[in-house]
Amino acid sequence: MGRTPCCDKKDLKKGPWGPEEDEILINYIKEHGYGSWRSLPKLAGLRRCGKSCRLRWTNYLRPDIKRGPFTVDEEKLVIQLHAILGNRWAAIAAQLPGRTDNEIKNLWNTHLKKRLLCLGLDPLTHEPFAHCGSTTTPRSSPATRHMAQWESARLEAEARLSKGLLFFNSPPPLVKPGPDYFLRLWNSEVGESFRNMNGEAKTDCRSPISQASSSTKCGSVSGVTIDVYPNMAGSSSTSTTARNQIEDPIDASFSSFSNESEDSSDTALQLLLDFPINNDMSFLEDDTT
DNA sequence: AAGATGCACAACCGCATTGTG
DNA sequence: ACACAATGCGGTTGTGCATCT
């Protein structure tokens, strides 16, 4: 079959972007949105391939990008999410508003991975390297893997929705309304049961990651409670509002969803409750960076 | 002061996935 | 159902700056 190149490489500039190029790209997107990345450079008068423009925009020029160093909370969250999702940087980034997958990937590769290594933890599994007696035992049980799949799919669904809601200038529709099984499941009785079960929970719609952290059976959680929406933690009303903005339209459009998950509700809920997050995060406290 | 080395981050490459005719 | 185009994503590389020797 062969693969067509993403662009004609002749006469295309590569390497670092200059301020003029940034300005052209920003102005073009402000004015026209970003319908087709492939045709954008030509229309905007840039000698770059569309892929390069997309990357520059999503990783650097986007107005909602948060600059500056990661906070301790953000680092904790990245580690915790990485333990569940692995190198799925986009899914992790979806839980850190204003942070890009590239940024998180760099953070991991330059800081967090080394920090885990220094502490004798395998950055891949988040387990100690010397694991007497069970070196060949897979880290995750089937239930854990199921949970991780479930959660990552939900994160992706939320990420897609968030992208569609965040941008100014009403760009072309990024999110086509339609059923997303996992998000619907999260908003269904399974998720609801889960959200309601902890009376002391800070909000009523937190991720199963954090909830599972506080309800794990193995009891080895080292006191780290992760709020999956750390930037909203400052004001709970903001948090609720922001989340509702995402969830309300979904609830509305998913009103027909009722019994699809019924038969597996108990199992799924149990999996949520059983999901262990037992990484010791105490090392973050002596962060020297 | 100058070269070597390490680090952080932006950008690129290529495969995977999704959309469309 | 298929082929192809478009886009997303993760791994890797390149570059500039800071620190060390």
Short mmCIF file of C-alpha atoms (C1' of nucleotides) in Angstrom, two decimals:
data_model
loop_
_atom_site.label_atom_id
_atom_site.label_comp_id
_atom_site.label_asym_id
_atom_site.label_seq_id
_atom_site.Cartn_x
_atom_site.Cartn_y
_atom_site.Cartn_z
CA MET A 1 0.00 0.00 0.00
CA GLY A 2 2.59 2.47 1.04
CA ARG A 3 2.12 5.47 3.10
CA THR A 4 1.71 8.92 1.73
CA PRO A 5 3.97 11.48 3.32
CA CYS A 6 2.20 13.85 5.63
CA CYS A 7 3.32 16.69 3.44
CA ASP A 8 5.54 17.55 0.55
CA LYS A 9 8.86 18.03 2.29
CA LYS A 10 10.29 20.30 -0.39
CA ASP A 11 10.67 23.92 0.65
CA LEU A 12 9.32 23.22 4.08
CA LYS A 13 11.04 24.69 7.08
CA LYS A 14 12.00 22.50 10.00
CA GLY A 15 13.38 23.17 13.42
CA PRO A 16 12.49 25.76 16.00
CA TRP A 17 9.66 28.14 15.32
CA GLY A 18 10.31 31.84 15.13
CA PRO A 19 8.15 34.54 16.70
CA GLU A 20 6.88 35.64 13.29
CA GLU A 21 5.74 32.13 12.49
CA ASP A 22 4.02 31.88 15.85
CA GLU A 23 2.24 35.12 15.21
CA ILE A 24 1.08 34.05 11.78
CA LEU A 25 -0.23 30.78 13.14
CA ILE A 26 -1.98 32.38 16.11
CA ASN A 27 -3.58 35.06 13.99
CA TYR A 28 -4.73 32.57 11.41
CA ILE A 29 -6.28 30.27 13.99
CA LYS A 30 -7.90 33.16 15.82
CA GLU A 31 -9.48 34.23 12.59
CA HIS A 32 -10.34 30.95 10.95
CA GLY A 33 -10.06 28.23 13.54
CA TYR A 34 -8.13 25.09 12.67
CA GLY A 35 -10.24 23.01 10.39
CA SER A 36 -7.67 21.14 8.33
CA TRP A 37 -4.12 21.08 9.56
CA ARG A 38 -2.88 19.89 6.21
CA SER A 39 -4.19 22.87 4.33
CA LEU A 40 -3.60 25.35 7.13
CA PRO A 41 0.06 26.17 6.38
CA LYS A 42 -0.69 27.00 2.78
CA LEU A 43 -3.69 29.10 3.68
CA ALA A 44 -1.87 30.86 6.46
CA GLY A 45 1.26 31.42 4.41
CA LEU A 46 3.55 29.27 6.53
CA ARG A 47 6.32 27.11 5.13
CA ARG A 48 5.65 24.32 7.57
CA CYS A 49 3.88 21.03 7.30
CA GLY A 50 0.47 20.74 8.88
CA LYS A 51 1.71 18.32 11.44
CA SER A 52 4.30 20.78 12.61
CA CYS A 53 1.66 23.49 12.88
CA ARG A 54 -0.64 21.26 14.89
CA LEU A 55 2.15 20.33 17.26
CA ARG A 56 3.26 23.90 17.70
CA TRP A 57 -0.30 24.94 18.45
CA THR A 58 -1.23 22.13 20.79
CA ASN A 59 2.05 22.06 22.68
CA TYR A 60 2.96 25.70 22.85
CA LEU A 61 0.64 28.32 21.42
CA ARG A 62 -2.74 27.22 22.72
CA PRO A 63 -4.15 29.96 24.94
CA ASP A 64 -5.15 27.56 27.70
CA ILE A 65 -1.69 26.18 28.24
CA LYS A 66 -0.33 26.60 31.71
CA ARG A 67 3.32 27.57 31.76
CA GLY A 68 5.79 27.18 34.55
CA PRO A 69 7.05 24.33 36.67
CA PHE A 70 4.87 21.47 37.79
CA THR A 71 3.55 21.67 41.32
CA VAL A 72 4.09 18.87 43.78
CA ASP A 73 0.41 17.98 43.47
CA GLU A 74 0.69 17.77 39.74
CA GLU A 75 3.73 15.54 40.00
CA LYS A 76 1.94 13.29 42.43
CA LEU A 77 -0.98 13.07 40.09
CA VAL A 78 1.22 12.24 37.13
CA ILE A 79 2.88 9.44 39.07
CA GLN A 80 -0.39 8.04 40.26
CA LEU A 81 -1.97 8.19 36.84
CA HIS A 82 1.11 6.70 35.25
CA ALA A 83 0.83 3.76 37.62
CA ILE A 84 -2.60 3.11 36.19
CA LEU A 85 -2.38 4.24 32.61
CA GLY A 86 1.25 3.67 31.78
CA ASN A 87 2.78 5.80 29.05
CA ARG A 88 -0.55 7.09 27.86
CA TRP A 89 0.50 10.68 28.07
CA ALA A 90 -2.54 12.10 26.35
CA ALA A 91 -4.86 10.42 28.82
CA ILE A 92 -2.75 11.62 31.72
CA ALA A 93 -2.63 15.13 30.30
CA ALA A 94 -6.40 15.17 30.10
CA GLN A 95 -6.45 15.14 33.90
CA LEU A 96 -4.05 18.05 34.23
CA PRO A 97 -5.72 21.11 32.76
CA GLY A 98 -3.30 23.33 30.93
CA ARG A 99 -0.62 20.68 30.64
CA THR A 100 0.22 18.96 27.40
CA ASP A 101 1.07 15.34 26.80
CA ASN A 102 4.48 16.40 25.57
CA GLU A 103 5.14 18.38 28.71
CA ILE A 104 4.12 15.49 30.93
CA LYS A 105 6.17 13.07 28.89
CA ASN A 106 9.21 15.31 29.32
CA LEU A 107 8.55 15.68 33.02
CA TRP A 108 8.38 11.94 33.37
CA ASN A 109 11.49 11.21 31.36
CA THR A 110 13.63 13.91 32.92
CA HIS A 111 12.46 13.97 36.54
CA LEU A 112 9.94 11.47 37.77
CA LYS A 113 11.42 8.37 36.17
CA LYS A 114 14.80 9.12 37.67
CA ARG A 115 13.25 9.80 41.03
CA LEU A 116 11.56 6.42 41.02
CA LEU A 117 14.78 4.75 39.96
CA CYS A 118 16.67 6.42 42.76
CA LEU A 119 14.18 4.98 45.19
CA GLY A 120 14.57 1.53 43.76
CA LEU A 121 11.21 1.54 42.06
CA ASP A 122 10.68 0.28 38.56
CA PRO A 123 9.30 3.20 36.55
CA LEU A 124 7.33 0.79 34.44
CA THR A 125 5.60 -1.12 37.18
CA HIS A 126 6.05 1.27 40.10
CA GLU A 127 7.12 -1.74 42.13
CA PRO A 128 10.38 -2.16 44.03
CA PHE A 129 13.04 -3.80 41.88
CA ALA A 130 13.93 -6.43 44.48
CA HIS A 131 10.63 -8.17 44.88
CA CYS A 132 11.44 -11.33 46.80
CA GLY A 133 9.55 -14.42 45.86
CA SER A 134 7.28 -12.92 43.29
CA THR A 135 9.54 -11.53 40.63
CA THR A 136 7.66 -13.24 37.86
CA THR A 137 4.24 -12.46 39.17
CA PRO A 138 2.52 -9.95 36.96
CA ARG A 139 1.89 -6.74 38.82
CA SER A 140 -1.68 -6.36 37.89
CA SER A 141 -4.43 -8.80 38.50
CA PRO A 142 -7.08 -9.31 35.85
CA ALA A 143 -9.38 -7.17 37.94
CA THR A 144 -6.79 -4.44 38.07
CA ARG A 145 -6.23 -4.55 34.36
CA HIS A 146 -9.95 -4.45 33.78
CA MET A 147 -10.20 -1.41 36.02
CA ALA A 148 -7.33 0.32 34.30
CA GLN A 149 -8.90 -0.25 30.92
CA TRP A 150 -12.20 1.00 32.16
CA GLU A 151 -10.71 4.10 33.67
CA SER A 152 -8.45 4.95 30.77
CA ALA A 153 -11.33 4.69 28.38
CA ARG A 154 -13.31 7.06 30.55
CA LEU A 155 -10.42 9.48 30.70
CA GLU A 156 -10.19 9.47 26.95
CA ALA A 157 -13.87 10.14 26.63
CA GLU A 158 -13.60 13.08 28.98
CA ALA A 159 -10.56 14.35 27.18
CA ARG A 160 -12.43 14.36 23.92
CA LEU A 161 -15.26 16.28 25.47
CA SER A 162 -12.96 18.73 27.18
CA LYS A 163 -11.23 19.52 23.92
CA GLY A 164 -14.51 20.39 22.37
CA LEU A 165 -15.46 22.71 25.19
CA LEU A 166 -12.26 24.55 25.83
CA PHE A 167 -11.57 26.51 22.71
CA PHE A 168 -12.31 30.04 21.86
CA ASN A 169 -13.51 31.19 18.49
CA SER A 170 -15.79 28.24 17.93
CA PRO A 171 -13.49 26.10 15.86
CA PRO A 172 -14.83 23.35 13.66
CA PRO A 173 -16.58 20.69 15.64
CA LEU A 174 -14.04 18.48 17.31
CA VAL A 175 -16.53 16.50 19.24
CA LYS A 176 -19.29 14.88 17.43
CA PRO A 177 -22.10 14.21 19.82
CA GLY A 178 -22.65 10.57 20.14
CA PRO A 179 -22.63 7.75 22.58
CA ASP A 180 -19.47 6.90 24.38
CA TYR A 181 -19.95 3.69 26.18
CA PHE A 182 -17.47 4.24 28.95
CA LEU A 183 -18.48 7.76 29.78
CA ARG A 184 -22.05 6.67 29.80
CA LEU A 185 -21.18 3.83 32.08
CA TRP A 186 -19.40 6.23 34.39
CA ASN A 187 -22.46 8.42 34.47
CA SER A 188 -24.74 5.45 34.95
CA GLU A 189 -25.62 3.57 38.06
CA VAL A 190 -22.19 2.03 38.31
CA GLY A 191 -20.49 5.35 38.53
CA GLU A 192 -23.25 6.78 40.64
CA SER A 193 -23.05 3.96 43.14
CA PHE A 194 -19.36 4.47 43.27
CA ARG A 195 -19.60 8.20 43.70
CA ASN A 196 -22.18 7.96 46.41
CA MET A 197 -20.63 5.29 48.51
CA ASN A 198 -18.13 7.42 50.40
CA GLY A 199 -19.94 9.89 52.58
CA GLU A 200 -16.82 11.86 53.32
CA ALA A 201 -15.90 12.25 49.72
CA LYS A 202 -15.01 15.84 48.86
CA THR A 203 -17.15 15.96 45.76
CA ASP A 204 -19.82 13.78 44.37
CA CYS A 205 -18.23 12.96 41.10
CA ARG A 206 -14.61 12.13 41.56
CA SER A 207 -12.60 9.70 39.59
CA PRO A 208 -12.47 6.10 40.76
CA ILE A 209 -8.74 6.51 40.99
CA SER A 210 -8.89 8.71 44.01
CA GLN A 211 -11.79 6.90 45.51
CA ALA A 212 -10.12 3.58 45.11
CA SER A 213 -7.09 5.05 46.79
CA SER A 214 -9.00 5.68 49.94
CA SER A 215 -10.93 2.47 49.96
CA THR A 216 -8.32 -0.02 49.01
CA LYS A 217 -8.44 -3.31 50.83
CA CYS A 218 -4.76 -3.86 51.13
CA GLY A 219 -4.44 -0.84 53.36
CA SER A 220 -1.02 0.10 52.14
CA VAL A 221 -1.86 3.48 50.78
CA SER A 222 0.56 5.90 52.29
CA GLY A 223 -1.82 8.71 52.93
CA VAL A 224 -1.69 10.38 49.54
CA THR A 225 -5.10 11.43 48.42
CA ILE A 226 -5.15 12.54 44.87
CA ASP A 227 -7.76 14.91 43.64
CA VAL A 228 -8.02 14.19 39.99
CA TYR A 229 -8.91 17.79 39.29
CA PRO A 230 -6.27 19.56 41.32
CA ASN A 231 -6.67 22.90 39.62
CA MET A 232 -10.28 22.97 40.58
CA ALA A 233 -9.62 21.99 44.15
CA GLY A 234 -9.35 25.57 45.27
CA SER A 235 -13.05 26.05 45.04
CA SER A 236 -15.39 23.15 45.20
CA SER A 237 -18.10 25.10 43.48
CA THR A 238 -15.82 25.71 40.55
CA SER A 239 -15.05 22.07 40.49
CA THR A 240 -18.64 21.03 40.48
CA THR A 241 -19.59 23.61 37.93
CA ALA A 242 -16.80 22.73 35.62
CA ARG A 243 -17.57 19.08 35.84
CA ASN A 244 -21.22 19.62 35.32
CA GLN A 245 -20.51 21.54 32.18
CA ILE A 246 -19.02 18.42 30.87
CA GLU A 247 -21.48 15.99 32.24
CA ASP A 248 -24.78 17.70 31.78
CA PRO A 249 -24.95 17.55 28.01
CA ILE A 250 -23.83 13.99 28.20
CA ASP A 251 -26.54 13.09 30.64
CA ALA A 252 -29.04 14.75 28.40
CA SER A 253 -27.94 13.09 25.25
CA PHE A 254 -27.50 9.77 26.96
CA SER A 255 -30.88 9.68 28.55
CA SER A 256 -31.72 6.63 26.54
CA PHE A 257 -28.92 4.71 28.16
CA SER A 258 -30.41 2.67 30.91
CA ASN A 259 -29.88 -1.01 31.17
CA GLU A 260 -26.84 -1.78 29.10
CA SER A 261 -24.55 -2.09 32.08
CA GLU A 262 -27.08 -3.50 34.46
CA ASP A 263 -25.90 -7.06 34.49
CA SER A 264 -22.33 -6.13 35.22
CA SER A 265 -22.93 -3.30 37.64
CA ASP A 266 -22.06 -5.24 40.75
CA THR A 267 -18.95 -6.70 39.26
CA ALA A 268 -17.79 -3.40 37.89
CA LEU A 269 -18.43 -1.64 41.16
CA GLN A 270 -16.55 -4.29 43.04
CA LEU A 271 -13.65 -3.88 40.66
CA LEU A 272 -13.62 -0.18 41.33
CA LEU A 273 -13.53 -0.78 45.05
CA ASP A 274 -10.89 -3.44 44.86
CA PHE A 275 -8.54 -1.49 42.70
CA PRO A 276 -5.40 -1.06 44.73
CA ILE A 277 -3.20 1.96 44.50
CA ASN A 278 -0.43 1.24 46.88
CA ASN A 279 2.45 3.30 45.68
CA ASP A 280 4.38 4.94 48.40
CA MET A 281 4.52 8.60 47.50
CA SER A 282 6.28 9.76 50.60
CA PHE A 283 9.48 10.26 48.66
CA LEU A 284 7.95 13.25 47.00
CA GLU A 285 8.14 15.12 50.23
CA ASP A 286 11.89 15.39 50.07
CA ASP A 287 11.77 16.77 46.59
CA THR A 288 14.92 18.73 45.95
CA THR A 289 14.11 20.27 42.61
"C1'" DA B 1 38.29 31.29 29.65
"C1'" DA B 2 37.19 27.42 27.06
"C1'" DG B 3 35.78 22.93 26.16
"C1'" DA B 4 33.07 18.94 27.95
"C1'" DT B 5 29.10 17.28 29.88
"C1'" DG B 6 24.40 17.13 31.46
"C1'" DC B 7 19.80 18.71 31.47
"C1'" DA B 8 15.35 20.48 29.91
"C1'" DC B 9 12.32 21.05 26.50
"C1'" DA B 10 10.70 21.79 21.75
"C1'" DA B 11 10.14 19.49 17.64
"C1'" DC B 12 10.24 15.60 14.49
"C1'" DC B 13 9.24 10.84 12.93
"C1'" DG B 14 6.57 7.09 12.10
"C1'" DC B 15 2.96 3.94 13.54
"C1'" DA B 16 -1.93 3.55 15.01
"C1'" DT B 17 -6.40 4.98 14.76
"C1'" DT B 18 -10.30 7.26 12.89
"C1'" DG B 19 -12.99 9.37 9.26
"C1'" DT B 20 -14.73 9.49 4.65
"C1'" DG B 21 -15.96 8.46 -0.03
"C1'" DA C 1 -15.87 -3.80 2.76
"C1'" DC C 2 -12.21 -1.41 1.15
"C1'" DA C 3 -8.70 2.16 0.24
"C1'" DC C 4 -6.96 6.27 1.27
"C1'" DA C 5 -6.57 10.72 3.75
"C1'" DA C 6 -6.27 13.02 8.02
"C1'" DT C 7 -5.22 13.20 12.61
"C1'" DG C 8 -3.60 11.51 17.20
"C1'" DC C 9 -0.17 9.63 19.91
"C1'" DG C 10 4.15 8.00 21.88
"C1'" DG C 11 9.09 7.43 21.19
"C1'" DT C 12 13.08 9.68 19.94
"C1'" DT C 13 16.16 13.29 18.54
"C1'" DG C 14 18.03 17.98 18.25
"C1'" DT C 15 19.15 22.27 20.26
"C1'" DG C 16 20.16 25.71 23.52
"C1'" DC C 17 21.46 26.71 28.05
"C1'" DA C 18 23.70 25.83 32.53
"C1'" DT C 19 27.12 23.73 35.14
"C1'" DC C 20 31.37 21.43 35.75
"C1'" DT C 21 36.30 20.55 35.04
#
